[in-house]
Coordinates of N, CA, C and O in Angstrom, one line a residue:
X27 N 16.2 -14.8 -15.5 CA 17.0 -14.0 -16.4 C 16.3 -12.7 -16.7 O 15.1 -12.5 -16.4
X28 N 17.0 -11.8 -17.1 CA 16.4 -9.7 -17.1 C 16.5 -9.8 -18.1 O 17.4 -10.1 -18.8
X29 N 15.1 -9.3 -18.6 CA 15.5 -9.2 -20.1 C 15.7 -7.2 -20.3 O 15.4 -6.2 -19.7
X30 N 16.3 -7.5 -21.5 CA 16.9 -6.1 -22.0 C 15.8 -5.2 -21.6 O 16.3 -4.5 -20.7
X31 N 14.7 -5.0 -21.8 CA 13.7 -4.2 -21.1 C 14.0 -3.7 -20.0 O 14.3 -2.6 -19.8
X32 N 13.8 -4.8 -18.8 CA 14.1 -4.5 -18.1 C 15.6 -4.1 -17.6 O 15.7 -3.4 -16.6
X33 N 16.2 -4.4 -18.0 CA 17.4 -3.8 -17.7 C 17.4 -2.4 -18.0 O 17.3 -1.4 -17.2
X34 N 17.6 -2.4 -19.1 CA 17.1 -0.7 -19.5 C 16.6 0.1 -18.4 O 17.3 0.9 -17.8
X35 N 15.4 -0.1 -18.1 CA 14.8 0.5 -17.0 C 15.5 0.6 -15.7 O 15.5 1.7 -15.2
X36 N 16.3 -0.6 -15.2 CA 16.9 -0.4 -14.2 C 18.2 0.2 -14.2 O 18.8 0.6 -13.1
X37 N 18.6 0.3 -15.4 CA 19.9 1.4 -15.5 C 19.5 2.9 -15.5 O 20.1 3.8 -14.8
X38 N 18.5 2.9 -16.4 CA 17.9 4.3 -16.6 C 17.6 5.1 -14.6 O 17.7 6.2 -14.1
X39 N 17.1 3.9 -14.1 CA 16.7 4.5 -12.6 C 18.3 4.7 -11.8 O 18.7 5.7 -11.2
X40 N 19.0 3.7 -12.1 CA 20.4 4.1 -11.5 C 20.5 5.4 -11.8 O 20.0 6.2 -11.1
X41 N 21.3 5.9 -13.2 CA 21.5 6.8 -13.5 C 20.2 7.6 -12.7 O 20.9 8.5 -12.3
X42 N 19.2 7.9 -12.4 CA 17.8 8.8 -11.7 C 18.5 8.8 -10.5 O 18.6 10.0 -10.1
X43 N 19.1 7.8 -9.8 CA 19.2 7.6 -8.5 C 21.0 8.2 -7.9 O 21.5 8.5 -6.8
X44 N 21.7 8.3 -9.5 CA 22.8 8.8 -9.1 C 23.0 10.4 -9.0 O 23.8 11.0 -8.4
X45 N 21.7 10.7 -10.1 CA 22.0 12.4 -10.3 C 20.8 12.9 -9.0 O 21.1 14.0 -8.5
X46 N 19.8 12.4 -8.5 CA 19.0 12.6 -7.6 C 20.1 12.7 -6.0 O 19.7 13.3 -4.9
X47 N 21.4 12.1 -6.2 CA 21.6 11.6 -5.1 C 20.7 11.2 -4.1 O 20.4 11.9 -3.2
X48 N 20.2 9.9 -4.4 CA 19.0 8.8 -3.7 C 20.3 7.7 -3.6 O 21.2 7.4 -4.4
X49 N 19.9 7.5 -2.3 CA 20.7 5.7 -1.8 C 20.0 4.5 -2.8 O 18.8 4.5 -3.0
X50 N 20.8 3.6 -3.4 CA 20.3 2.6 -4.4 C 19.4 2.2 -2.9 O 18.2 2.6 -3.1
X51 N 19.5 1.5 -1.6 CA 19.0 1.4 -0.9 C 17.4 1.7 -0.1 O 16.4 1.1 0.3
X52 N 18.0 2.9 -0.4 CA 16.2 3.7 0.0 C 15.7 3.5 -1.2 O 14.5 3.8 -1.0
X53 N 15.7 3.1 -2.5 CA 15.0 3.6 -3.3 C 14.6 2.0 -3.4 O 13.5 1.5 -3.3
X54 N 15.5 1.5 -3.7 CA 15.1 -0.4 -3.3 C 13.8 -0.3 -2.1 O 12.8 -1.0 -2.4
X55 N 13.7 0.2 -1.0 CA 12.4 -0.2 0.2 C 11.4 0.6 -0.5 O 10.2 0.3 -0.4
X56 N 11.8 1.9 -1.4 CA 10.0 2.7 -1.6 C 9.8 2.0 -2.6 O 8.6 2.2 -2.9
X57 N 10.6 0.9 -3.6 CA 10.3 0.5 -5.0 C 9.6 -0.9 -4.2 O 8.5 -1.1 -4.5
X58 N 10.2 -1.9 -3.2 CA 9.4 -2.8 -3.0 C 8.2 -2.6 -1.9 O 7.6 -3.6 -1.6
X59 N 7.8 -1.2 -1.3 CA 7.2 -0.6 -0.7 C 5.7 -0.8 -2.0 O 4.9 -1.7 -1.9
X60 N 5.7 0.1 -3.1 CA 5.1 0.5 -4.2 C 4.9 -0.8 -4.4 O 3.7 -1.1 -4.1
X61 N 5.9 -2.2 -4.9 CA 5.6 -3.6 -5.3 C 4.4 -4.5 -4.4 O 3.6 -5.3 -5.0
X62 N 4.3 -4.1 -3.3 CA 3.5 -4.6 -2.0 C 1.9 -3.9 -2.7 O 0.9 -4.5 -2.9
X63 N 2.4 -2.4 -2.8 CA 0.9 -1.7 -3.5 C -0.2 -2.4 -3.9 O -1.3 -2.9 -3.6
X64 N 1.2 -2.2 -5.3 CA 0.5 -2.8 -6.7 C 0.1 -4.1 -7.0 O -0.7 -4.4 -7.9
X65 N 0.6 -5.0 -6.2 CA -0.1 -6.3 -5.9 C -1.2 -6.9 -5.5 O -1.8 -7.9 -6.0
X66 N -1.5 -5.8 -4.4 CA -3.2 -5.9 -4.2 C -4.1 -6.2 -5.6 O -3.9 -5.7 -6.7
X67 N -4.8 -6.9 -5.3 CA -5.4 -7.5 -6.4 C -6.8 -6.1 -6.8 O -7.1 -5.9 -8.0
X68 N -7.1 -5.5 -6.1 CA -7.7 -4.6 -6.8 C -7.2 -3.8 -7.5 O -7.6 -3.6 -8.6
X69 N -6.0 -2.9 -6.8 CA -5.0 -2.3 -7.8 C -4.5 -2.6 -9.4 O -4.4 -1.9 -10.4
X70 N -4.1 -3.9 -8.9 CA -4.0 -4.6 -10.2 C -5.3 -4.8 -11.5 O -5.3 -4.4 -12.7
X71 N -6.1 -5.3 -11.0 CA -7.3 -4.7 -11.8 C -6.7 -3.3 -12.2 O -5.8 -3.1 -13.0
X72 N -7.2 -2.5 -11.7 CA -7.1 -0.9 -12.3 C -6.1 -0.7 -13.1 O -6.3 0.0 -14.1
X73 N -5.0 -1.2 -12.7 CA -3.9 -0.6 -13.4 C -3.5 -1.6 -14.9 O -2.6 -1.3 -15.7
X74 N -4.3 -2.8 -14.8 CA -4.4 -3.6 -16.2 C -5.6 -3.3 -16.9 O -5.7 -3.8 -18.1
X75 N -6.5 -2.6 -16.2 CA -7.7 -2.4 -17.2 C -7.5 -1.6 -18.5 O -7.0 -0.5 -18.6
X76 N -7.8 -2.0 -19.1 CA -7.6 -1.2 -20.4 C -8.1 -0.1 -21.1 O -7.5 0.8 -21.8
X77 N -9.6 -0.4 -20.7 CA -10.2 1.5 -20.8 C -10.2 2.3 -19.8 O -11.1 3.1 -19.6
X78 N -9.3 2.1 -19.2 CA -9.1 2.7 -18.0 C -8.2 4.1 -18.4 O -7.1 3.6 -18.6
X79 N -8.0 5.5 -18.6 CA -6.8 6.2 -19.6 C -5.8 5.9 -18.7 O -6.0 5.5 -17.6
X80 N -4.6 6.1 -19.1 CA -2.9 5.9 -18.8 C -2.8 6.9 -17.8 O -2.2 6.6 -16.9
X81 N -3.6 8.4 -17.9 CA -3.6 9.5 -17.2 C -4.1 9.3 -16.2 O -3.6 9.7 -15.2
X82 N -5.3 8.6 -16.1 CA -6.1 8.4 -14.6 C -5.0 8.0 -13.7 O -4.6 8.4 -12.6
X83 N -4.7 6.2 -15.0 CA -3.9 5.7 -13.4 C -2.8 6.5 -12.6 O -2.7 6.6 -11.4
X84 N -1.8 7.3 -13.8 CA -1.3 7.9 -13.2 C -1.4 9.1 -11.8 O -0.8 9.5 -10.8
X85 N -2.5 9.4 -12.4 CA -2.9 10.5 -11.3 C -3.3 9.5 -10.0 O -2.7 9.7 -8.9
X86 N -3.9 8.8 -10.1 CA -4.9 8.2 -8.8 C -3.4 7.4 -8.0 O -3.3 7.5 -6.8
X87 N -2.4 6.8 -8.8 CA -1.2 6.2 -8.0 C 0.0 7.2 -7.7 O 0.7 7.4 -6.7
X88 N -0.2 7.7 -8.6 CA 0.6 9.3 -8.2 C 0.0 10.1 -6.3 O 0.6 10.2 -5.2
X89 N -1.0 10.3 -6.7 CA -2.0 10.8 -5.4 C -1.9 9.7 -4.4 O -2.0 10.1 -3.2
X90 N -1.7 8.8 -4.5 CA -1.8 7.4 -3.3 C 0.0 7.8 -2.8 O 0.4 8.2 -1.7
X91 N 0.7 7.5 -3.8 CA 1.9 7.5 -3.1 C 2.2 9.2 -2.6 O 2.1 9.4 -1.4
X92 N 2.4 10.0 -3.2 CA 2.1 11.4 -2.6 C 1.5 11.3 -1.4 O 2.4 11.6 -0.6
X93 N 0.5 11.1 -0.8 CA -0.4 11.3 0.1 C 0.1 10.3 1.1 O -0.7 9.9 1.9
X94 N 1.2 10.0 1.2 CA 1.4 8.6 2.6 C 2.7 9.6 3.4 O 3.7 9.2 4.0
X95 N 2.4 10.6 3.4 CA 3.2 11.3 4.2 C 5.0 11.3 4.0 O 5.9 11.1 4.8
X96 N 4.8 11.7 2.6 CA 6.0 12.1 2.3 C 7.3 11.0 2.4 O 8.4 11.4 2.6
X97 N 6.7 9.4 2.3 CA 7.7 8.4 2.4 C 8.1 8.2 0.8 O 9.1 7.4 0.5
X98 N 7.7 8.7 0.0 CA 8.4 8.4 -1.5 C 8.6 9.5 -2.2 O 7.8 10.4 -2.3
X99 N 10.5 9.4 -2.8 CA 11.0 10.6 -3.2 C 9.9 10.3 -4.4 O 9.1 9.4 -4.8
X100 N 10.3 12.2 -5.1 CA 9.5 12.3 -5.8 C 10.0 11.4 -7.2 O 9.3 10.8 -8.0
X101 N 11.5 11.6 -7.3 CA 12.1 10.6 -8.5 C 11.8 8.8 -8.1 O 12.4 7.9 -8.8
X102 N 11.3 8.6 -7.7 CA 10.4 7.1 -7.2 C 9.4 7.1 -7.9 O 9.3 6.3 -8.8
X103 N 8.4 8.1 -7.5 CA 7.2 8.5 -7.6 C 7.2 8.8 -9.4 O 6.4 8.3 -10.2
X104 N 8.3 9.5 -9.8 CA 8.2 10.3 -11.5 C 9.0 8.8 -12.2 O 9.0 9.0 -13.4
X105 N 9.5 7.5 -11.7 CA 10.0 6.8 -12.4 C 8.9 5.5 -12.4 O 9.0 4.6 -13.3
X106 N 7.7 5.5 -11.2 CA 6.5 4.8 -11.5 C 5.8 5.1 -12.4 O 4.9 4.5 -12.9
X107 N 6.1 6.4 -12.5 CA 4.9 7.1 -13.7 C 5.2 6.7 -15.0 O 4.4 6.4 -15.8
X108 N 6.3 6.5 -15.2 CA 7.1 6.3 -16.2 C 7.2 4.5 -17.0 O 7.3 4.2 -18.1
X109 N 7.0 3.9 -16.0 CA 6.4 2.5 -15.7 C 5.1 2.5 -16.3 O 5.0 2.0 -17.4
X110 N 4.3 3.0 -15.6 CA 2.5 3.3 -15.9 C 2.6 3.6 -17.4 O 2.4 2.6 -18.2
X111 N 2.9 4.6 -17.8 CA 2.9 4.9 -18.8 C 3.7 4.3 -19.7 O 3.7 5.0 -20.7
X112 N 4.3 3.3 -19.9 CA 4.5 2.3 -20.7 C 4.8 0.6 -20.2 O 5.8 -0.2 -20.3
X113 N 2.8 0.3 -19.7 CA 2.4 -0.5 -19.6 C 3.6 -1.4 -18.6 O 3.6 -2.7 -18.8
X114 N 4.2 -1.1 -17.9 CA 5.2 -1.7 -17.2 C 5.3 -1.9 -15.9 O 6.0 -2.6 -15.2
X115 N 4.1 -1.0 -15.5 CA 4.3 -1.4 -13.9 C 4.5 -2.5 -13.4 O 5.5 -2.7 -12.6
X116 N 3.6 -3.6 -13.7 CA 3.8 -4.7 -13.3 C 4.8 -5.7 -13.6 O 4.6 -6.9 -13.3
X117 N 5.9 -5.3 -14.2 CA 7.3 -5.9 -14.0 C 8.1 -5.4 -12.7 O 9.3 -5.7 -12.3
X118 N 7.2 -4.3 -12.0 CA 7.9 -3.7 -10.8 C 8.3 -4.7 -10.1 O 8.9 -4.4 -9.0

């Protein structure tokens, strides 16, 4: 079951994905592309540590996906951030 949280989130990206004109599609393979990421168990460390600032992670996963040669739109990339910064990534 989705809970309202998440739902939220996933409407909020539709609507991202309708005014971006992004395929629900493409953005489904860079969102479970990023899911594959963040799983890595070191990743995960980092991105649950807690004194870790909100800003780091952002930048350092920001910079990772950025840097793979241009495979993630940037509204992918500004709605993980978005995630990060309210402790959510990992419902990705």
């Amino acid at each position: 079951m989705i809970d309202s949280i998440a739902k939220s989130y996933a409407n909020a990206l539709i609507d991202l994905l309708n005014e971006s004109k992004i395929s629900i599609s493409d953005a489904v393979n860079e969102l479970q592309l990023i899911g594959i990421i963040i799983s890595d168990e070191e990743i995960s460390k980092f991105l649950n540590h807690p004194n870790i600032p909100t800003s780091e992670k952002i930048k350092i996963i920001e910079d990772a996906l950025t840097n793979k040669n241009g495979i993630f739109n940037k509204t992918i990339i500004s709605f993980t951030n978005v995630l990060i910064e309210n402790s959510r990534i990992m419902s990705l």
